[in-house]
PDB file of C-alpha atoms and ligand atoms in Angstrom:
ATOM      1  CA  UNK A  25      30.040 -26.925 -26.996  1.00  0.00           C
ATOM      2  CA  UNK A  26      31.412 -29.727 -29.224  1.00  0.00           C
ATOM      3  CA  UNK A  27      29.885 -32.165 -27.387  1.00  0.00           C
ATOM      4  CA  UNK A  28      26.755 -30.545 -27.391  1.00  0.00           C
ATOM      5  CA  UNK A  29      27.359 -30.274 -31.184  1.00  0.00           C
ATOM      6  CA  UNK A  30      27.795 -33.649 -32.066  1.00  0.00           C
ATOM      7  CA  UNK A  31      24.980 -34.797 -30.263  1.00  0.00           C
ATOM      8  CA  UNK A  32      22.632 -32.679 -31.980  1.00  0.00           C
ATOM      9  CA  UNK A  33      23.582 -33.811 -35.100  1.00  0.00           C
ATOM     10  CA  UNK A  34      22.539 -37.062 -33.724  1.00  0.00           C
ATOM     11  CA  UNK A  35      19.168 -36.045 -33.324  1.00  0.00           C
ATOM     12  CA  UNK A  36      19.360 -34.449 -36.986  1.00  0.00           C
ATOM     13  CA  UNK A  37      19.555 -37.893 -38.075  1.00  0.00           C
ATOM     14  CA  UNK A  38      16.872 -39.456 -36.037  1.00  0.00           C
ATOM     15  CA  UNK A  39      14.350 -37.231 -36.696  1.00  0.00           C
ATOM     16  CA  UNK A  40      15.080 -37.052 -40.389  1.00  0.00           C
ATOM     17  CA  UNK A  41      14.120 -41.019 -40.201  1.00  0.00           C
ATOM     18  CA  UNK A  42      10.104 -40.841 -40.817  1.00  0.00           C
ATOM     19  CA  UNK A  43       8.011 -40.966 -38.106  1.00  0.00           C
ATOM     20  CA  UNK A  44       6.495 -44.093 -36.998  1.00  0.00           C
ATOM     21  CA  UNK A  45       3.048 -44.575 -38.737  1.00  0.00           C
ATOM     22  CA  UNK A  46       0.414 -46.826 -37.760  1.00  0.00           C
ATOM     23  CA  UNK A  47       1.557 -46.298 -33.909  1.00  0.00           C
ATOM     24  CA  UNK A  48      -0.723 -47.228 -31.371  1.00  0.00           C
ATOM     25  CA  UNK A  49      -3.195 -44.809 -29.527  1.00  0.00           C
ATOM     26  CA  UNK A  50      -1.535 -43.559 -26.024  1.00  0.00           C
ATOM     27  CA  UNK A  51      -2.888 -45.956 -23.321  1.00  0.00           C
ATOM     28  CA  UNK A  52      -4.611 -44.684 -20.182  1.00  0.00           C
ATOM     29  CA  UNK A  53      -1.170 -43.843 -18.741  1.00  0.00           C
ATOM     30  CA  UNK A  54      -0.617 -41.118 -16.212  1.00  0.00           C
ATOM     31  CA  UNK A  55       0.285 -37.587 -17.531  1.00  0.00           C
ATOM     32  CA  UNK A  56       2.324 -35.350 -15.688  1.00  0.00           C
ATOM     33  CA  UNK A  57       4.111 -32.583 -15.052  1.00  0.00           C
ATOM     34  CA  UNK A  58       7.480 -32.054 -13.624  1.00  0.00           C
ATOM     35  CA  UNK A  59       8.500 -29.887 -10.694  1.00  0.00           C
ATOM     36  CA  UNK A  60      12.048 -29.003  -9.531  1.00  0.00           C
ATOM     37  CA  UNK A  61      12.406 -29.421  -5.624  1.00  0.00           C
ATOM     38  CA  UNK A  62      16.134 -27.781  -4.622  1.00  0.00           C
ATOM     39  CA  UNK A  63      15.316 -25.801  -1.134  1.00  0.00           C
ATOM     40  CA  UNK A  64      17.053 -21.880  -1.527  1.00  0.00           C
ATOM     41  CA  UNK A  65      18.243 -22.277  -4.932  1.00  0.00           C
ATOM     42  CA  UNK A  66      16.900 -20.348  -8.283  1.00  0.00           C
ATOM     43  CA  UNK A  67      14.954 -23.784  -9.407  1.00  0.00           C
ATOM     44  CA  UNK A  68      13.070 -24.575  -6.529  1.00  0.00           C
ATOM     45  CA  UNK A  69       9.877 -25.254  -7.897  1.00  0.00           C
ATOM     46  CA  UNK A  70      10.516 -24.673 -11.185  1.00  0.00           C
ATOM     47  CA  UNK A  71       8.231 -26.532 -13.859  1.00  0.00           C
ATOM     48  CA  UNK A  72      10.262 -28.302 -16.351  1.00  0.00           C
ATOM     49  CA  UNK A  73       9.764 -27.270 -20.241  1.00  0.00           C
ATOM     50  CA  UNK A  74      11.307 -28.416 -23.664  1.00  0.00           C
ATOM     51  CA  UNK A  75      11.552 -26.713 -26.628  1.00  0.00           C
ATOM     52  CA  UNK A  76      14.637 -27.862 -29.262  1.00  0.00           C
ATOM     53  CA  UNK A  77      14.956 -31.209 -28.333  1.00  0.00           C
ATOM     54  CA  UNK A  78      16.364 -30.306 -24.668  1.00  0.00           C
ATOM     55  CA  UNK A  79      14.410 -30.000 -21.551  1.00  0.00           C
ATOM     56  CA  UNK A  80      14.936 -26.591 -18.741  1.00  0.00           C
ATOM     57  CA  UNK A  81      13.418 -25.064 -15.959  1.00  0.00           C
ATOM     58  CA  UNK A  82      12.755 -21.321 -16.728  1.00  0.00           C
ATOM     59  CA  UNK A  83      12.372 -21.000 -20.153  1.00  0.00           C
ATOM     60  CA  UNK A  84      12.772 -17.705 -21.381  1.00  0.00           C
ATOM     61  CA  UNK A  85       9.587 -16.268 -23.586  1.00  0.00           C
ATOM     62  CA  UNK A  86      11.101 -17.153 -27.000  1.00  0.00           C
ATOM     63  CA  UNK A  87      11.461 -20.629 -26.069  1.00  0.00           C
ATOM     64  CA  UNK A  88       8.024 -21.641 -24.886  1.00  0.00           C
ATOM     65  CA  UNK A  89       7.345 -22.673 -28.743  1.00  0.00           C
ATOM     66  CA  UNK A  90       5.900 -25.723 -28.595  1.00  0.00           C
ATOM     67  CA  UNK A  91       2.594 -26.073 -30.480  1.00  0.00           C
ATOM     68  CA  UNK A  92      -0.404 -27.028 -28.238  1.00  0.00           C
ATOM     69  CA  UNK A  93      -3.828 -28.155 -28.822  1.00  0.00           C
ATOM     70  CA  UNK A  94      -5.338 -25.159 -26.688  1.00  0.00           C
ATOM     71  CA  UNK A  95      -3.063 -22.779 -29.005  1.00  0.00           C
ATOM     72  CA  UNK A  96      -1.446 -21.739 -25.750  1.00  0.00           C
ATOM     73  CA  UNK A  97       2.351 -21.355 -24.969  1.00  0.00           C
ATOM     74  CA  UNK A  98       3.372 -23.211 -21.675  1.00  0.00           C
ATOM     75  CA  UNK A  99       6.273 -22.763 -19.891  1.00  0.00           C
ATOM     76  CA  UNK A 100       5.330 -26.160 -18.237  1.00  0.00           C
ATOM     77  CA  UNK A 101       6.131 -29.828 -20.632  1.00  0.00           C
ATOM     78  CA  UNK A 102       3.305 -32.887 -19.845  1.00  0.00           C
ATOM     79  CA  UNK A 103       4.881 -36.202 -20.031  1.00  0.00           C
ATOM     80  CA  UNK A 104       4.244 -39.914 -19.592  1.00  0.00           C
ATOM     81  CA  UNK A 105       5.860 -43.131 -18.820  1.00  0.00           C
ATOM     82  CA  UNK A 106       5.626 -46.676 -21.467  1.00  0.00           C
ATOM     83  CA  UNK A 107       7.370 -49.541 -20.984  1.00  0.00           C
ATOM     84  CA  UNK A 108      10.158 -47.217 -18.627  1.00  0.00           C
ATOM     85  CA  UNK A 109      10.453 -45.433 -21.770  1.00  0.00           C
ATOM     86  CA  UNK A 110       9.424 -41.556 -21.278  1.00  0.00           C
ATOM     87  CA  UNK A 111       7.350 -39.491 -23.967  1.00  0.00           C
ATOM     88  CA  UNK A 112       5.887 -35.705 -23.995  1.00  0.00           C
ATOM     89  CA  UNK A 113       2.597 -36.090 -24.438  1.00  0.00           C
ATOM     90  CA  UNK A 114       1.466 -35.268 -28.175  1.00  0.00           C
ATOM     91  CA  UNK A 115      -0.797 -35.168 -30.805  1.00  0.00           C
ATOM     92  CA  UNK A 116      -1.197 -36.805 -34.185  1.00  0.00           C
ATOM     93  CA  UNK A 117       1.263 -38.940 -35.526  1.00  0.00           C
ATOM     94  CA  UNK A 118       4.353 -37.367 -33.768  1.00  0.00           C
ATOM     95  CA  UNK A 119       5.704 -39.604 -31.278  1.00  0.00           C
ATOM     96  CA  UNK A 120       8.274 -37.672 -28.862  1.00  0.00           C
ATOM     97  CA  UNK A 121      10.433 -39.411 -26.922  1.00  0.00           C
ATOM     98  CA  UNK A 122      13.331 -39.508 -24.509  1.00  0.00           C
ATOM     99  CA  UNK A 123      16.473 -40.868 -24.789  1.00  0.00           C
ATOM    100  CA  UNK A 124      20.042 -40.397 -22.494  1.00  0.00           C
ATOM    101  CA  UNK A 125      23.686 -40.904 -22.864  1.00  0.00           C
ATOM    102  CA  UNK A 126      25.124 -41.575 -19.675  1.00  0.00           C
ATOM    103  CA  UNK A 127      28.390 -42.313 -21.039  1.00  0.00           C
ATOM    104  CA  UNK A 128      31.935 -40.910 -20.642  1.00  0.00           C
ATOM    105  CA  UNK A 129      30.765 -38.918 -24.476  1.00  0.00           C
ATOM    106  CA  UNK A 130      26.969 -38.581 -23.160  1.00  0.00           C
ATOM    107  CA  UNK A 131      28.002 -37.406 -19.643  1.00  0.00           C
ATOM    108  CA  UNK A 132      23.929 -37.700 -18.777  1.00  0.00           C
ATOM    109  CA  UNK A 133      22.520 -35.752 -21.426  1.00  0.00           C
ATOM    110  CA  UNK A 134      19.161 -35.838 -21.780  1.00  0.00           C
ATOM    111  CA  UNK A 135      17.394 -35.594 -25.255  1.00  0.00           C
ATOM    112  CA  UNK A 136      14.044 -35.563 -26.957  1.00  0.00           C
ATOM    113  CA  UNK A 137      13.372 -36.381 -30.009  1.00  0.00           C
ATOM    114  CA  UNK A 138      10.727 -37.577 -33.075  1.00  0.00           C
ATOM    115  CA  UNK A 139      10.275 -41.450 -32.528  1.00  0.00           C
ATOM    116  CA  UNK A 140      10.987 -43.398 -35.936  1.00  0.00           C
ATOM    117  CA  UNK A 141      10.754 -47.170 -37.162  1.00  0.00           C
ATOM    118  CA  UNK A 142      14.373 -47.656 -35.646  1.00  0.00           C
ATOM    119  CA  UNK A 143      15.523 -46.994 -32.174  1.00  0.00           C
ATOM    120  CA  UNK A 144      18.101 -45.256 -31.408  1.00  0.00           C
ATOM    121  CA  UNK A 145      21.359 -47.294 -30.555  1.00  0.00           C
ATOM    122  CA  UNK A 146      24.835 -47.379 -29.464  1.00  0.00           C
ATOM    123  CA  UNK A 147      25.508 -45.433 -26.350  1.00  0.00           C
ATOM    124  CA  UNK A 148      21.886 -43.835 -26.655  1.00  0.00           C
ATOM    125  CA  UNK A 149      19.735 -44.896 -23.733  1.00  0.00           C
ATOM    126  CA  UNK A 150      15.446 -45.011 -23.905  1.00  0.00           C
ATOM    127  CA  UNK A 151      14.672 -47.534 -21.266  1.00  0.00           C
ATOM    128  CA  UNK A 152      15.158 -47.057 -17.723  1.00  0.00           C
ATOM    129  CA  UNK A 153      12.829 -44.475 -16.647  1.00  0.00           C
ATOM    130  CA  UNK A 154      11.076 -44.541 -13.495  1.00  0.00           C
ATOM    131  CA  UNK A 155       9.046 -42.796 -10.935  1.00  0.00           C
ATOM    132  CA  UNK A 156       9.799 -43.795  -7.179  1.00  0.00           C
ATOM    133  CA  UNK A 157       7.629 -44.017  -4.197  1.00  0.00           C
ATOM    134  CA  UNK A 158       7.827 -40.371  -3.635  1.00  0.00           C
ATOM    135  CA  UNK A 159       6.741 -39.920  -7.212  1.00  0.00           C
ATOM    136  CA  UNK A 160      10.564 -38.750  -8.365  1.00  0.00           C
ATOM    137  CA  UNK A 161      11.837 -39.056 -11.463  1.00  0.00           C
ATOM    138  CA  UNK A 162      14.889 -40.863 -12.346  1.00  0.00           C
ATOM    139  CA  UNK A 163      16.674 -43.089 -14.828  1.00  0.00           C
ATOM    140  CA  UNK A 164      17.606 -46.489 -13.319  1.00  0.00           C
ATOM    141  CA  UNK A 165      17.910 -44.598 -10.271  1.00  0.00           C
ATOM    142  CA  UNK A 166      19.938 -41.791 -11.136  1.00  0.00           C
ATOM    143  CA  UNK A 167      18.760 -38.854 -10.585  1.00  0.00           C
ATOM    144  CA  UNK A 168      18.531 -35.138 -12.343  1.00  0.00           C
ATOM    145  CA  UNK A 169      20.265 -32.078 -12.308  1.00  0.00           C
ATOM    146  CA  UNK A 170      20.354 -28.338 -13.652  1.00  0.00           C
ATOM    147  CA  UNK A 171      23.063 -26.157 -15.320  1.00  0.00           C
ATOM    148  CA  UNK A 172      22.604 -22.938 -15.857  1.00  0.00           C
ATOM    149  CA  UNK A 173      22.198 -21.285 -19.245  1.00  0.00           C
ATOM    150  CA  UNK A 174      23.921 -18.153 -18.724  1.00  0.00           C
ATOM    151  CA  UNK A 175      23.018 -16.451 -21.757  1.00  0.00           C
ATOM    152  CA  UNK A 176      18.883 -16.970 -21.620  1.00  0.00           C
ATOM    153  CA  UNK A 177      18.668 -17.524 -17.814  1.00  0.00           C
ATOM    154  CA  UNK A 178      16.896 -20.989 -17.976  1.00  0.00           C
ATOM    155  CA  UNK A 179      18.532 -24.260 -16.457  1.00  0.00           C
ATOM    156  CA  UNK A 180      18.916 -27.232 -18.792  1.00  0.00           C
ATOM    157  CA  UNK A 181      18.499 -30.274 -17.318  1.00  0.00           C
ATOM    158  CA  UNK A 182      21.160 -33.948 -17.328  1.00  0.00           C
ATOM    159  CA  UNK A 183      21.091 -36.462 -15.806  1.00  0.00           C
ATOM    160  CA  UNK A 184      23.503 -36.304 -12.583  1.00  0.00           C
ATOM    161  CA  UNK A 185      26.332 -38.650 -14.095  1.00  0.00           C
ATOM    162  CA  UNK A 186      28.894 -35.910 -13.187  1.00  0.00           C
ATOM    163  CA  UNK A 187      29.488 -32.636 -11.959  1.00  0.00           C
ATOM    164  CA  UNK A 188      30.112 -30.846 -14.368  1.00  0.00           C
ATOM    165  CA  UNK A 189      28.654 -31.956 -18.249  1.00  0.00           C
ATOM    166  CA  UNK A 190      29.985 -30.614 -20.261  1.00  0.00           C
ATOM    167  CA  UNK A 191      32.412 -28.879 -18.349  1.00  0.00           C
ATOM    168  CA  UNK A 192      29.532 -26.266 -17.283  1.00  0.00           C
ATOM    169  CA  UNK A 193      29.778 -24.969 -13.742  1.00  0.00           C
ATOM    170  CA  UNK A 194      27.429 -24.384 -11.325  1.00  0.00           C
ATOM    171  CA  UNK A 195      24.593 -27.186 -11.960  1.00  0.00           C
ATOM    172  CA  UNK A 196      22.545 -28.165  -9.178  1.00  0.00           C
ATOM    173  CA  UNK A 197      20.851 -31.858  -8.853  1.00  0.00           C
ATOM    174  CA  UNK A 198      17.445 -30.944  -7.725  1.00  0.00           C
ATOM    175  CA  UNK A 199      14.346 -34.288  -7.025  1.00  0.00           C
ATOM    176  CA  UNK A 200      12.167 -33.990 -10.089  1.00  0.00           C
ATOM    177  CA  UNK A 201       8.839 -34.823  -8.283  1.00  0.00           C
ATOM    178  CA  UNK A 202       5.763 -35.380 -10.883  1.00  0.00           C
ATOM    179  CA  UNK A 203       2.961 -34.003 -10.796  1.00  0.00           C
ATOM    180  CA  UNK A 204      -0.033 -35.710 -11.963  1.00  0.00           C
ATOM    181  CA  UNK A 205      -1.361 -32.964 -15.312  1.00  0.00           C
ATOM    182  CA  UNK A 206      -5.371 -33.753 -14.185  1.00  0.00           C
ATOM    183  CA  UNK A 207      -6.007 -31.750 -17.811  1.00  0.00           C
ATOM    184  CA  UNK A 208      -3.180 -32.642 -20.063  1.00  0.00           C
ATOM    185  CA  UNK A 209      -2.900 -30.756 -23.293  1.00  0.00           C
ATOM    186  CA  UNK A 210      -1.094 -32.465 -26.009  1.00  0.00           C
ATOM    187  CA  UNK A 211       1.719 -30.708 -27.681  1.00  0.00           C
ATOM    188  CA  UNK A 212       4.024 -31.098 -30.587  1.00  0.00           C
ATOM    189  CA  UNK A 213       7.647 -29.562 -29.067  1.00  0.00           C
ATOM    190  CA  UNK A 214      10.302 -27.850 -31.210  1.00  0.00           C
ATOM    191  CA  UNK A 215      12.908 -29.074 -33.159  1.00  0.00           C
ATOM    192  CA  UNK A 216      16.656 -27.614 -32.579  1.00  0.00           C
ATOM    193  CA  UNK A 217      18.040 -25.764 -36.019  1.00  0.00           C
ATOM    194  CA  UNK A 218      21.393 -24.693 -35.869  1.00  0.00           C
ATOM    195  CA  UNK A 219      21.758 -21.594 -36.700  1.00  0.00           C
TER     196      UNK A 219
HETATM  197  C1  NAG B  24      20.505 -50.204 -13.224  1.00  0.00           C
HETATM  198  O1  NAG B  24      20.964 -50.048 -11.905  1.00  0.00           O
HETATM  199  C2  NAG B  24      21.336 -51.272 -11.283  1.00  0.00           C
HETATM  200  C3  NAG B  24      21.666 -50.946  -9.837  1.00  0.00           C
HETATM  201  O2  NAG B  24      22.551 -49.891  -9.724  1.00  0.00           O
HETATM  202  C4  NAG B  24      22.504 -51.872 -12.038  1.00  0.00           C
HETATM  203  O3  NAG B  24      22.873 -53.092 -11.434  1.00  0.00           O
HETATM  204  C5  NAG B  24      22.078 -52.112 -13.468  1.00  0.00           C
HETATM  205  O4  NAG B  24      23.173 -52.564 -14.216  1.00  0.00           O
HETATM  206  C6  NAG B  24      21.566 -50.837 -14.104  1.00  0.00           C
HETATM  207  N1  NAG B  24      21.031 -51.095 -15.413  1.00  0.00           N
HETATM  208  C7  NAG B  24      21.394 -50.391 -16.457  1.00  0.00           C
HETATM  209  C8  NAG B  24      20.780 -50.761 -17.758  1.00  0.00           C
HETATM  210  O5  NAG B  24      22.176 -49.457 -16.383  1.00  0.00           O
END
């Protein structure tokens, strides 16, 4: 858990920085969803989520608290692709957006969090997303993976840098295939606060 600690309190600081103002409207970019694809396991065909900062495959009820345009709660996340930088798609002057550590500290954790005038640096990774021919996710080629939350049931997701992030057992890489969203909703997703 410390390492799950001390990242968070990296976010903390990034999204304490204001949020960029003045940003762009979203280009005509392709929205999608995410689907997990790991034959006779508990994810297969899971839809990936996010709520406080992370993203997981079967979110339990009290996390699908992301505030949506339709005032509906979704257990399913819509995302895009700029510049092989990946967002959720939002609303308003929020910007949410990706980044990875896929460091030896990192170990391929995967992060959202409120864009602000200064990227993130360091060992924090935003560039390098990608969708293949198959239309799979992955980050300069690596690929995703699932560990299970044993407490809520849901599965967050890493990057598959190692085995075990974390020193969690039992993750499974799965192919995160996108799905095109033909009726994207924007969302603004939730904010970790430690308790
Ligand atoms: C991306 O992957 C290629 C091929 O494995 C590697 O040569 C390159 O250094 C990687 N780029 C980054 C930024 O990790």
């Amino acid at each position: 858990m410390q390492l799950t600690t001390a990242i968070l309190s990296l976010f903390a600081a990034a999204a304490s920085a204001a949020p960029a103002s003045g940003s762009a409207c979203p280009a005509p970019t392709r929205k999608f969803g995410i689907m997990a694809l790991r034959s006779a396991s508990p994810i297969h065909f899971a839809s990936v989520g996010a709520s406080q900062n992370g993203i997981a495959l079967n979110l339990p009820d009290n996390k699908l608290d992301a505030k949506c345009t339709d005032g509906k709660a979704r257990k399913d996340a819509t995302f895009y692709i700029k510049d092989e930088e990946l967002y959720l798609y939002g609303k308003g002057d929020v910007v949410q957006q990706f980044l990875v550590d896929r460091s030896g500290m990192g170990q391929g954790v995967v992060r959202y969090f409120t864009k602000g005038p200064t990227p993130p640096g360091g060992r924090l990774e935003v560039k390098g997303w990608a969708i293949d021919k198959n239309d799979n996710l992955a980050f300069n080629g690596t690929g995703l993976q699932a560990c299970p939350n044993t407490v809520d049931g849901s599965w967050n997701i890493w990057l598959k840098v190692v085995d075990k992030p974390a020193q969690q057992e039992g993750c499974l890489p799965f192919t995160g295939r996108t799905i095109t969203a033909k009726k994207p909703v924007q969302c603004t997703y939730s904010d970790y606060v430690p308790a």
